[in-house]
Short mmCIF file of C-alpha atoms in Angstrom, two decimals:
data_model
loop_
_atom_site.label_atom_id
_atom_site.label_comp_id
_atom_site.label_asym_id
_atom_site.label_seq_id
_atom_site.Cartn_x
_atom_site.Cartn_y
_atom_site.Cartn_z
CA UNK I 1 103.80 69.20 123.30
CA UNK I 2 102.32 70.94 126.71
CA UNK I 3 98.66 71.31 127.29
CA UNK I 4 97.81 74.47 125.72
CA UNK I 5 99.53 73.80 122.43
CA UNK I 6 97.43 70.41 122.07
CA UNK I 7 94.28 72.11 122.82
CA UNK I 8 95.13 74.68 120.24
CA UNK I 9 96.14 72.37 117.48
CA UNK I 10 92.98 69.79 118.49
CA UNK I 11 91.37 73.56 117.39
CA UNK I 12 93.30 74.05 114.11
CA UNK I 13 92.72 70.39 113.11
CA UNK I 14 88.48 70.47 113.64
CA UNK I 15 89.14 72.95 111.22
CA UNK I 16 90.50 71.05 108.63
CA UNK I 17 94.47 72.92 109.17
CA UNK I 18 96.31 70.42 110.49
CA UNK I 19 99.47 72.39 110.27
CA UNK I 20 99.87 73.27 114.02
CA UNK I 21 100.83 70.40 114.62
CA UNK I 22 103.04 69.08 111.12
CA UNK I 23 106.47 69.47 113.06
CA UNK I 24 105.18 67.21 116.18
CA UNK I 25 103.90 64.32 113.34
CA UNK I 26 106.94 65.07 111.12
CA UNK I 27 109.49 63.83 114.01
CA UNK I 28 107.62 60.55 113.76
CA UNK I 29 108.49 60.03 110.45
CA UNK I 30 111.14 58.21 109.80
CA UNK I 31 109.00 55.71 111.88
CA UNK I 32 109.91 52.69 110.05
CA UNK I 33 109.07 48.93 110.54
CA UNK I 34 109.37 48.54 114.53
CA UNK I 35 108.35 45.03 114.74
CA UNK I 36 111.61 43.99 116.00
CA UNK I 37 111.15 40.98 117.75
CA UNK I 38 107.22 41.39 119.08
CA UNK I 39 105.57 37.98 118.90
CA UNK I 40 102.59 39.98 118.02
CA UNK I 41 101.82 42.75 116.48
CA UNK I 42 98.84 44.82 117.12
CA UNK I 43 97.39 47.38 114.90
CA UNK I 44 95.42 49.90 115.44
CA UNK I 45 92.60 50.73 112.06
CA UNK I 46 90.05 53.33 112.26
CA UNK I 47 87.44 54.04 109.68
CA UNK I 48 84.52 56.08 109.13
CA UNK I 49 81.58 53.55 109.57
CA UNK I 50 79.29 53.24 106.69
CA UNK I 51 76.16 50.95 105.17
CA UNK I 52 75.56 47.13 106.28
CA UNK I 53 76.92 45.69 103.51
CA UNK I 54 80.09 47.77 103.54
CA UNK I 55 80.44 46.99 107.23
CA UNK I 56 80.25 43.57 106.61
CA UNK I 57 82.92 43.44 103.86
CA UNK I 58 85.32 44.80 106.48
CA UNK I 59 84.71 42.60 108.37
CA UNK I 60 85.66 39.87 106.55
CA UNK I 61 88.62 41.43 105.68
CA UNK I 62 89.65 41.81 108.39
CA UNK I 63 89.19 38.30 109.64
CA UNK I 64 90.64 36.91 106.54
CA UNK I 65 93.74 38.83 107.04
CA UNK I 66 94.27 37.88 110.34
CA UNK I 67 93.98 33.98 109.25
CA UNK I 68 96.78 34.82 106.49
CA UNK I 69 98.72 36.43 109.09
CA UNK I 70 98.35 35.22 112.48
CA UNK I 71 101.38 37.35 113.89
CA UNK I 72 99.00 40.55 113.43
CA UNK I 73 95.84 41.53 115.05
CA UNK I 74 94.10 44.56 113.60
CA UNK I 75 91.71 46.32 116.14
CA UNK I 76 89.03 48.32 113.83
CA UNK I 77 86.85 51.10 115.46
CA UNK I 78 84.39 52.05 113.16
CA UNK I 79 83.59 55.98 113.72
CA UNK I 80 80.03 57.64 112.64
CA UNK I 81 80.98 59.75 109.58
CA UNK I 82 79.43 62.72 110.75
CA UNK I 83 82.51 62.63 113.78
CA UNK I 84 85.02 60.97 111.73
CA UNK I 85 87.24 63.73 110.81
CA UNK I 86 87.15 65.77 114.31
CA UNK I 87 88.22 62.41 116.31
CA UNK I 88 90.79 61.84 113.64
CA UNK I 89 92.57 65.14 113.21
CA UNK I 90 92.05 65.08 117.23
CA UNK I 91 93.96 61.76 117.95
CA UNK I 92 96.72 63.19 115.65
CA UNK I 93 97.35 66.43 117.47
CA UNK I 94 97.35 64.43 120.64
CA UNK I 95 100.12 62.16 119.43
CA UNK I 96 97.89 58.75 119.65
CA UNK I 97 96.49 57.99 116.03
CA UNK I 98 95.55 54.80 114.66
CA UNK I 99 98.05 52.44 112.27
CA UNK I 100 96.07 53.06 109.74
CA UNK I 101 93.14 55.25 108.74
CA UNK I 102 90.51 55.36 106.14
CA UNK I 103 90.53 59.11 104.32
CA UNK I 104 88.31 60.46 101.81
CA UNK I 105 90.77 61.57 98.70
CA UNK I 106 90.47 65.25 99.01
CA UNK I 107 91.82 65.26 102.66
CA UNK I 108 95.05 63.82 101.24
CA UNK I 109 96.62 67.39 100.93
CA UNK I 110 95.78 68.41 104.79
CA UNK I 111 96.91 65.33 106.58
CA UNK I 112 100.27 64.85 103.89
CA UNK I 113 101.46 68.22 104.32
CA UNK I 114 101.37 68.32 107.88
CA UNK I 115 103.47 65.17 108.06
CA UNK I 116 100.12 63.21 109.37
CA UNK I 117 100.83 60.07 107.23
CA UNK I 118 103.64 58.19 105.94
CA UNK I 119 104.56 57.96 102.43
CA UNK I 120 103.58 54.54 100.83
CA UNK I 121 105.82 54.91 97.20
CA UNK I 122 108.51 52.36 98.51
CA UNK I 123 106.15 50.03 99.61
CA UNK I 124 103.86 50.37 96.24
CA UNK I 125 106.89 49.72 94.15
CA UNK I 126 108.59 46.81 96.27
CA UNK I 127 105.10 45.11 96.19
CA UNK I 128 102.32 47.32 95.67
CA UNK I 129 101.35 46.50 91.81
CA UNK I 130 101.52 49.64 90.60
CA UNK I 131 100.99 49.18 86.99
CA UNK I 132 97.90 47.42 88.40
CA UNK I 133 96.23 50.68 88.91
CA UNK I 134 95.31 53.87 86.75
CA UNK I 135 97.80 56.51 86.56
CA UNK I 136 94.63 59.38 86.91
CA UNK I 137 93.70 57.30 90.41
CA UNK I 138 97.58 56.98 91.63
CA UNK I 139 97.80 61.26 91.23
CA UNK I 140 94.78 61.89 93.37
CA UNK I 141 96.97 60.16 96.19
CA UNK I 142 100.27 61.59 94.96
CA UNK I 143 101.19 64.56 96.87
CA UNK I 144 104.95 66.17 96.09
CA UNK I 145 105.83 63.21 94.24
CA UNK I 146 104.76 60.60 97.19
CA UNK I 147 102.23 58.02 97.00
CA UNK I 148 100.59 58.76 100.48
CA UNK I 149 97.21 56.19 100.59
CA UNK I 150 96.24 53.48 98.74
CA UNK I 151 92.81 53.18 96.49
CA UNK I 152 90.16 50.32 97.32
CA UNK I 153 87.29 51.65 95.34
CA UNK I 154 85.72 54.55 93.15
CA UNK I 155 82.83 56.20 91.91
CA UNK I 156 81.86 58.17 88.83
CA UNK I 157 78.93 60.24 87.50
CA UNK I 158 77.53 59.93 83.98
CA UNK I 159 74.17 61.67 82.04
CA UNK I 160 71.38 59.57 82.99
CA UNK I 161 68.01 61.05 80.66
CA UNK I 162 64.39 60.36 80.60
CA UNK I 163 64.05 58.27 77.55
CA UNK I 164 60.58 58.73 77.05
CA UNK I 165 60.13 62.14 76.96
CA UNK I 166 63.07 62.21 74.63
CA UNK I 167 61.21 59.94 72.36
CA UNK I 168 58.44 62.22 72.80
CA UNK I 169 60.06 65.21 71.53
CA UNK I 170 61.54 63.54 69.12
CA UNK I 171 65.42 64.44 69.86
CA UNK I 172 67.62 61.44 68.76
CA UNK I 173 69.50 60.02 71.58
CA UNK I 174 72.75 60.59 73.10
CA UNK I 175 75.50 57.49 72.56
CA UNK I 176 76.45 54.62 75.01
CA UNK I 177 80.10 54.74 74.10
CA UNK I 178 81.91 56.25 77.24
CA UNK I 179 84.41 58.22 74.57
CA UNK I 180 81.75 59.03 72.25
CA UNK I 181 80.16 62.18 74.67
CA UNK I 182 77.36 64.66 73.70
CA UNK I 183 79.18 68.38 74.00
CA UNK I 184 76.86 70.58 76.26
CA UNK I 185 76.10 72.44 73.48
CA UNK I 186 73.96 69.19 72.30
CA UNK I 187 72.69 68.86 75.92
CA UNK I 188 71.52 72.45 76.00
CA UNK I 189 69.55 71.81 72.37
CA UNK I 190 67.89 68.98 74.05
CA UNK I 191 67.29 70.64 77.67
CA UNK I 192 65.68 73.17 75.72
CA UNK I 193 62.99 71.28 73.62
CA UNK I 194 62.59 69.49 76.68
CA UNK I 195 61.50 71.63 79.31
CA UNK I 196 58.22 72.38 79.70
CA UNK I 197 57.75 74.98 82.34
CA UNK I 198 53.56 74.80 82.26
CA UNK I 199 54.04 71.20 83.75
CA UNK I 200 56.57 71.21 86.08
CA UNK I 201 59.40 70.09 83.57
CA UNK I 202 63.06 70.75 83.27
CA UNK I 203 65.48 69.81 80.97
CA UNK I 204 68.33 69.23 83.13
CA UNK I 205 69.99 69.30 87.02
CA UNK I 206 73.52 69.70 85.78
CA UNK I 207 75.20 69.15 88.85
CA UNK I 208 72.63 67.84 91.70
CA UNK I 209 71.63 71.21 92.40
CA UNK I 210 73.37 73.28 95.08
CA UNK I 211 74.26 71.50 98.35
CA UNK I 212 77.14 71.08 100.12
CA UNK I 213 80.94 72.26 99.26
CA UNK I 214 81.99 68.22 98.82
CA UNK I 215 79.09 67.85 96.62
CA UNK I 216 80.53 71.07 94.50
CA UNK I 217 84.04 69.68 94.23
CA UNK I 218 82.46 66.33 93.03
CA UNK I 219 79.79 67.16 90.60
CA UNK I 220 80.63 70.83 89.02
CA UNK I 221 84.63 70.93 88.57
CA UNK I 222 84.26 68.30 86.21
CA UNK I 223 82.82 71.13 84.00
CA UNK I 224 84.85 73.71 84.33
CA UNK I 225 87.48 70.87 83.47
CA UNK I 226 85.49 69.89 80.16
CA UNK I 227 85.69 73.43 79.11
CA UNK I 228 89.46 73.82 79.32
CA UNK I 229 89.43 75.39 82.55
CA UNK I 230 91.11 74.98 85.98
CA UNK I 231 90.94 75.28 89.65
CA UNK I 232 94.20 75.62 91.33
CA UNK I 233 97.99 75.01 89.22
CA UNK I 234 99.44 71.71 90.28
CA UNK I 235 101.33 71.97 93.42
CA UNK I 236 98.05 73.40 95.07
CA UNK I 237 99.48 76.11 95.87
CA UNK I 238 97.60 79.34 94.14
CA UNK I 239 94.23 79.44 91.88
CA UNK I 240 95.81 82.55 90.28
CA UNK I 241 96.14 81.78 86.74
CA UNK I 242 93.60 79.04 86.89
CA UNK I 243 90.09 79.75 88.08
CA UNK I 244 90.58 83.29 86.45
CA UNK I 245 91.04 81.63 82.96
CA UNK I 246 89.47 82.49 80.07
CA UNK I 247 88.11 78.81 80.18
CA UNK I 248 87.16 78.67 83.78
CA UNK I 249 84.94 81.54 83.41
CA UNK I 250 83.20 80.62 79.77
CA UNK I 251 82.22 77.29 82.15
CA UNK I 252 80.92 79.32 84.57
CA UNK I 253 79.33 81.53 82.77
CA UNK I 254 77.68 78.38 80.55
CA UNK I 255 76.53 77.31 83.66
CA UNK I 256 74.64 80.06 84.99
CA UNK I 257 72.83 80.38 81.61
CA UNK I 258 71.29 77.01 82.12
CA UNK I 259 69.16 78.64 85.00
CA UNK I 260 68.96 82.23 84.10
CA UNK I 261 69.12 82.95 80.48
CA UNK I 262 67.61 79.68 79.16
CA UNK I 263 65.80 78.53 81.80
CA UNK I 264 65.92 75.05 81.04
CA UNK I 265 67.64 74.33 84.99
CA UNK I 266 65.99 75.40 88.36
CA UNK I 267 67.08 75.91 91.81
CA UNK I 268 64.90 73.70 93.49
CA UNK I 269 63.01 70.83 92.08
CA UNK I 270 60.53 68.00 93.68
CA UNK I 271 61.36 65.05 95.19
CA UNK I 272 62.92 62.54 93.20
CA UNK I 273 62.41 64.85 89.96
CA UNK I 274 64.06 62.41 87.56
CA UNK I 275 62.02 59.15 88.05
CA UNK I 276 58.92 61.18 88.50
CA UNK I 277 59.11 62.42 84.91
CA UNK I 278 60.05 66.04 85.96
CA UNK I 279 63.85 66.13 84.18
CA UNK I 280 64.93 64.91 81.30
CA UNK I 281 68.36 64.55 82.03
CA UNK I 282 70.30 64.80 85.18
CA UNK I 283 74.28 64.48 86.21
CA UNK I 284 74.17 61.26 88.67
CA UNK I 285 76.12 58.90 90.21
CA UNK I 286 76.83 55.07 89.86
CA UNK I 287 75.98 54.60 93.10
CA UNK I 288 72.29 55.52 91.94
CA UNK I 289 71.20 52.75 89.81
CA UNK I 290 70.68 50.83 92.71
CA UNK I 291 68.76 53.30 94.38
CA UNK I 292 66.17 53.67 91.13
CA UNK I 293 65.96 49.88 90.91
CA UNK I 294 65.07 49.57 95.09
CA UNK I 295 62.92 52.64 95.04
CA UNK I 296 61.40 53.07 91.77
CA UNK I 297 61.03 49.56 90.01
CA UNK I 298 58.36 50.91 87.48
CA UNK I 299 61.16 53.13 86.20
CA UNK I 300 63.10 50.93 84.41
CA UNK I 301 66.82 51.10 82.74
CA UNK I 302 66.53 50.49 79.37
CA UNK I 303 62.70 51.27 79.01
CA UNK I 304 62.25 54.82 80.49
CA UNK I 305 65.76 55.92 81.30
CA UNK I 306 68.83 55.42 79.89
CA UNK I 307 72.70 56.32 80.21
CA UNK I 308 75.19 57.95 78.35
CA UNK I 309 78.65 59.55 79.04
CA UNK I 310 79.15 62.92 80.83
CA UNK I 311 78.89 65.96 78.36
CA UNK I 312 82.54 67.19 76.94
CA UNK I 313 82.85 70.82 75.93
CA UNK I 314 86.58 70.72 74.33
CA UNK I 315 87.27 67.61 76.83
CA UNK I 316 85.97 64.63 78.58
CA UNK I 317 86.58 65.15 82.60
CA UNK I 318 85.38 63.76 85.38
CA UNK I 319 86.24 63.79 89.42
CA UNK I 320 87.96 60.36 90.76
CA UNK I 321 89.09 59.36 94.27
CA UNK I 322 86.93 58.23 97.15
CA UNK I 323 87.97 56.18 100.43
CA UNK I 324 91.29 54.67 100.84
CA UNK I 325 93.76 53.81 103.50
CA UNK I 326 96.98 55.02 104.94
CA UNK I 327 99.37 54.38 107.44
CA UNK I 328 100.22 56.99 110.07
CA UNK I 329 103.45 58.38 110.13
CA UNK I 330 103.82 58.11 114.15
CA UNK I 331 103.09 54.02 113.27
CA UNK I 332 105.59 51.85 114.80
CA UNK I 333 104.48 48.52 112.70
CA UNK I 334 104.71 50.74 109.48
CA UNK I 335 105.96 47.07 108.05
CA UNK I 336 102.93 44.96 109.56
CA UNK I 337 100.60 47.91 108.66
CA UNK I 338 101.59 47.62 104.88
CA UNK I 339 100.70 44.03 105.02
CA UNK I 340 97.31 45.02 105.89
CA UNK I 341 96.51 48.19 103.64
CA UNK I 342 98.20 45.73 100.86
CA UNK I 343 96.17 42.78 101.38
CA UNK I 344 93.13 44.91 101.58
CA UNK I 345 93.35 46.62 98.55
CA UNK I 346 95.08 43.72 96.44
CA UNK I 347 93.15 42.66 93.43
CA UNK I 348 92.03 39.62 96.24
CA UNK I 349 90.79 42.56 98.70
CA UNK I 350 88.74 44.68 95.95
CA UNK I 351 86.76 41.49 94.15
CA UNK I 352 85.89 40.48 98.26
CA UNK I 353 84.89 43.98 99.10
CA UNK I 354 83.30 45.18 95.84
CA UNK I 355 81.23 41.65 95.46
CA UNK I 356 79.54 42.29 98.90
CA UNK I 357 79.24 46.09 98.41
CA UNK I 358 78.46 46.71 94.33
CA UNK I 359 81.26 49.39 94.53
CA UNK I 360 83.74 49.78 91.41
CA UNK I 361 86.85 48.63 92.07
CA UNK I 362 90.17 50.51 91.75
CA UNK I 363 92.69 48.28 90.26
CA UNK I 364 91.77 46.82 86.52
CA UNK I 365 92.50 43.26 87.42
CA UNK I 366 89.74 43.92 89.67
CA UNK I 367 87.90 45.20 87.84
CA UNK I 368 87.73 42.75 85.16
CA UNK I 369 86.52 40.17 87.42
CA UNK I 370 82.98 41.25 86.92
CA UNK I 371 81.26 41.29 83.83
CA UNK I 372 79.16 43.57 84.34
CA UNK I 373 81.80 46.09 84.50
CA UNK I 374 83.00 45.95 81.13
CA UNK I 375 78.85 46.03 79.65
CA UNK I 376 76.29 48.92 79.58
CA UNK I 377 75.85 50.78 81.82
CA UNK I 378 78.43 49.94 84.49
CA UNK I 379 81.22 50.44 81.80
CA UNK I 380 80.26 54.50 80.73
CA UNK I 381 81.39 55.01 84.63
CA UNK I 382 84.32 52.59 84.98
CA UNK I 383 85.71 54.01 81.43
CA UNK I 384 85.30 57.39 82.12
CA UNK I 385 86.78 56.72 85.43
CA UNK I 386 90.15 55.05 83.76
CA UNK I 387 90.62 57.00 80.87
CA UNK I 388 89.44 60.51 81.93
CA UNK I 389 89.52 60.85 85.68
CA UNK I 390 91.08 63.49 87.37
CA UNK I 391 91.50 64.37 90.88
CA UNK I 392 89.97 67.57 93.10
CA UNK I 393 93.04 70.00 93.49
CA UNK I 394 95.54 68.15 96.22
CA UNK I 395 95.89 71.03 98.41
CA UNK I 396 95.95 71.64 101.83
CA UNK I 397 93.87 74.17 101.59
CA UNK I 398 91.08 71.86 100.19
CA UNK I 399 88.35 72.83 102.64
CA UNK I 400 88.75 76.46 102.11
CA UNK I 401 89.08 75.96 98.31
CA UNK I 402 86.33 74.00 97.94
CA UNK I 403 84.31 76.23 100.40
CA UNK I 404 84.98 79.37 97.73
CA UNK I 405 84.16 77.37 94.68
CA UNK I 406 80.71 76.51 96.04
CA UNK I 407 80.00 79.93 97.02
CA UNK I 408 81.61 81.67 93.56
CA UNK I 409 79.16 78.80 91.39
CA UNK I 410 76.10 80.00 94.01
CA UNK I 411 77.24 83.79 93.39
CA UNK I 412 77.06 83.49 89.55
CA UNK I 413 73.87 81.64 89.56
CA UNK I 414 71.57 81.80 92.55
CA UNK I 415 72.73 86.01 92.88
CA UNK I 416 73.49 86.48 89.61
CA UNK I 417 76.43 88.23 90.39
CA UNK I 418 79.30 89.04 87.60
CA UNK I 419 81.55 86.29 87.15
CA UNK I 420 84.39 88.32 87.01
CA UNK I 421 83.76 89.70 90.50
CA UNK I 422 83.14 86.29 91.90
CA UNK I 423 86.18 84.61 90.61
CA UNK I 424 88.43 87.23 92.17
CA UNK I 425 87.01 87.36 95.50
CA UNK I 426 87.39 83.40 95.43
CA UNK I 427 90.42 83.61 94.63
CA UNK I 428 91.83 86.37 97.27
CA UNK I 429 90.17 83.58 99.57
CA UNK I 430 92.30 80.82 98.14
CA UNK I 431 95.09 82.69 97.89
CA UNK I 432 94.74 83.93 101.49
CA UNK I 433 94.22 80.66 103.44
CA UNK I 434 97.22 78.92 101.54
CA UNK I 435 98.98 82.42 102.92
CA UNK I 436 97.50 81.76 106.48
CA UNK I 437 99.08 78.69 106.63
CA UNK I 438 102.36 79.24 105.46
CA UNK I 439 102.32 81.63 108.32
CA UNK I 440 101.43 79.12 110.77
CA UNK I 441 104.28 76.45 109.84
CA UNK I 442 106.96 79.45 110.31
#
């Protein structure tokens, strides 16, 4: 690869198409074990750099690995988030990436279709304890039939609502039981007798607002999923057929109601709305309870809030996948590197790293080993998660996808505009950057 065409795949990559550079990464391949007769192996292990206590668990992976296998030495850089990506997509198109590299789930399509990372599915079934892990979590890191990266954690989001004020109005509460959902329909019957616009107070944030297209893709397609609807078809090719569905657009169009026919939603809201009394229910994540326990204390779990599963409207949904590893495909200790993405994400490697960081843990042997998991609260998230998880469209085209399907759900709500109109222009953008990069492969 000369100069020019690095520079101008480096460009294609920052911009989340790694495709420029697919036939360069798929020559490497067939880049099997290598080890050969090396004394010791080094690896290479990059990762986006995150809080102190999941730094920490790392860490002693790391160094716990190394005593098990004292043949391998695994270098980890840890890389701000906010650069991550760039100096990751960079290091491919310039032929030097890591052994192995941390990737959010929804990247999977980019990096495996350009031939970025190699396919783990031997490996997983020599080894790998597949039946270990949920089917719904093994397809968000399935791409053409190929496990590509293995899970070490996930997330979920559930209902969490202002118990008092519920109390208050009188409106029975929603179940615990993470299969026994409220529809939205019930939601909307509460969000209404709840709001009270005179003081400030809203009956529901259904999705955390509108911010970023990764918080979209997270927080609103499970909707458009619990009404029957759909983003792209399977091979992630097209949203033709999908996002125009009958389904797809009676979500959308429920949505937009919630802020402008009923009111009982708003664009913008206070600080910390929920604990100060200003919502009575909001769409939030796990990862939250320990944020209202450290920052709110007087707002207690149990007392004044409470959680139940996320809304269904024919369906339960909700989005799974977060950060996992995989093993370049220009690796030449693809063997040794296994070792180390395997031991990390064993049953062994989740109970170390979820102990130190309070994460939920992929695997169900795992996840078993703490209580907690299996009792309210922490089990509406981790059953939701196993039983009706599904992942963001795998396409390579995710950035541009999810980029339309935040600005069609701001175009229906925040402009009003028809949601007929909106879905087609999104997807003529879809449809054209899947286009665009068929034409670049050629």
């Amino acid at each position: 690869m000369n100069k020019t065409t690095t520079i101008v795949c480096a460009a294609l990559l920052a911009s989340s198409l790694l495709t420029g550079c697919s036939e360069e990464a798929g020559k490497a391949g067939s880049a099997s074990g290598g080890e050969g007769q090396e004394e010791k192996i080094t690896l290479t292990f990059w990762r986006n750099s995150g809080n102190d206590a999941e730094n920490a668990a790392y860490d002693k992976l790391v160094a716990s690995f190394m005593d098990k296998y004292p043949d391998i030495a695994v270098e980890m850089t840890p890389i701000p988030y906010a650069d991550y990506d760039t100096k990751l997509r960079v290091s491919i198109a310039s032929g030097s990436p890591p052994d192995i590299m941390a990737l959010d789930a929804p990247t999977l399509g980019s990096y495996a279709h350009a031939g970025a990372l190699k396919p783990l599915t031997a490996y997983f079934k020599a080894d790998g304890n597949l039946e270990d892990i949920p089917p719904s979590t093994l397809a968000t890191y399935t791409y053409q039939n190929e496990i590509y990266m293995a899970p070490l954690t996930e997330s979920s989001i559930a209902l969490f609502y202002n118990k008092k004020l519920f109390e208050a109005k009188g409106i029975p509460l929603p179940s615990k039981n993470p299969e026994e959902p409220w529809t939205w329909e019930q939601v909307l019957d509460a969000a209404k007798k709840l709001s009270d616009p005179a003081n400030g107070i809203f009956g529901i944030d259904p999705a955390q607002g509108f911010n970023n297209a990764g918080a979209t893709a997270y927080f609103k397609y499970p909707i458009i999923w619990q009404f029957g609807g759909e983003i792209m078809d399977g091979e992630g090719k097209t949203s033709k057929g999908y996002l125009d569905s009958p389904e797809t657009k009676k979500a959308l169009q429920f949505f937009s109601e919630l802020y402008n026919t009923h009111g009982v939603s708003a664009l913008e809201y206070p600080p910390d709305p929920f604990p100060n009394g200003k919502l009575g229910m909001t769409v939030d994540g796990s990862w939250s309870l320990a944020y209202l326990t450290e920052k709110f204390p007087q707002f207690k779990l149990g007392e004044d809030y409470d959680i139940a599963p996320l809304p269904k409207g024919t369906r339960q949904a909700v989005a799974n996948g977060s950060w996992s590893l995989g093993i370049s495909s220009k690796s030449q200790h693809a063997d040794a590197a296994w070792k180390f993405v395997n031991w990390v994400t064993s049953k062994e490697g989740q109970v170390t790293y979820s102990t130190m960081t309070k994460d939920i843990p992929s695997r169900y042997s795992a996840a078993k080993e703490f209580p907690e998991l299996s009792q309210y609260p922490k089990n509406i998230f981790v059953v939701q998660n196993q039983k009706f998880g599904r992942p963001r469209p795998i396409t390579p085209v995710f950035p541009q996808m999810s980029e339309a399907v935040n600005k069609l759900f701001e175009e229906v709500v925040i402009g009003k505009r028809n949601v007929d109109a909106s879905v087609a222009e999104a997807i003529k953008k879809i449809d054209k950057a899947y286009a665009d990069l068929g034409a670049q492969t050629k």
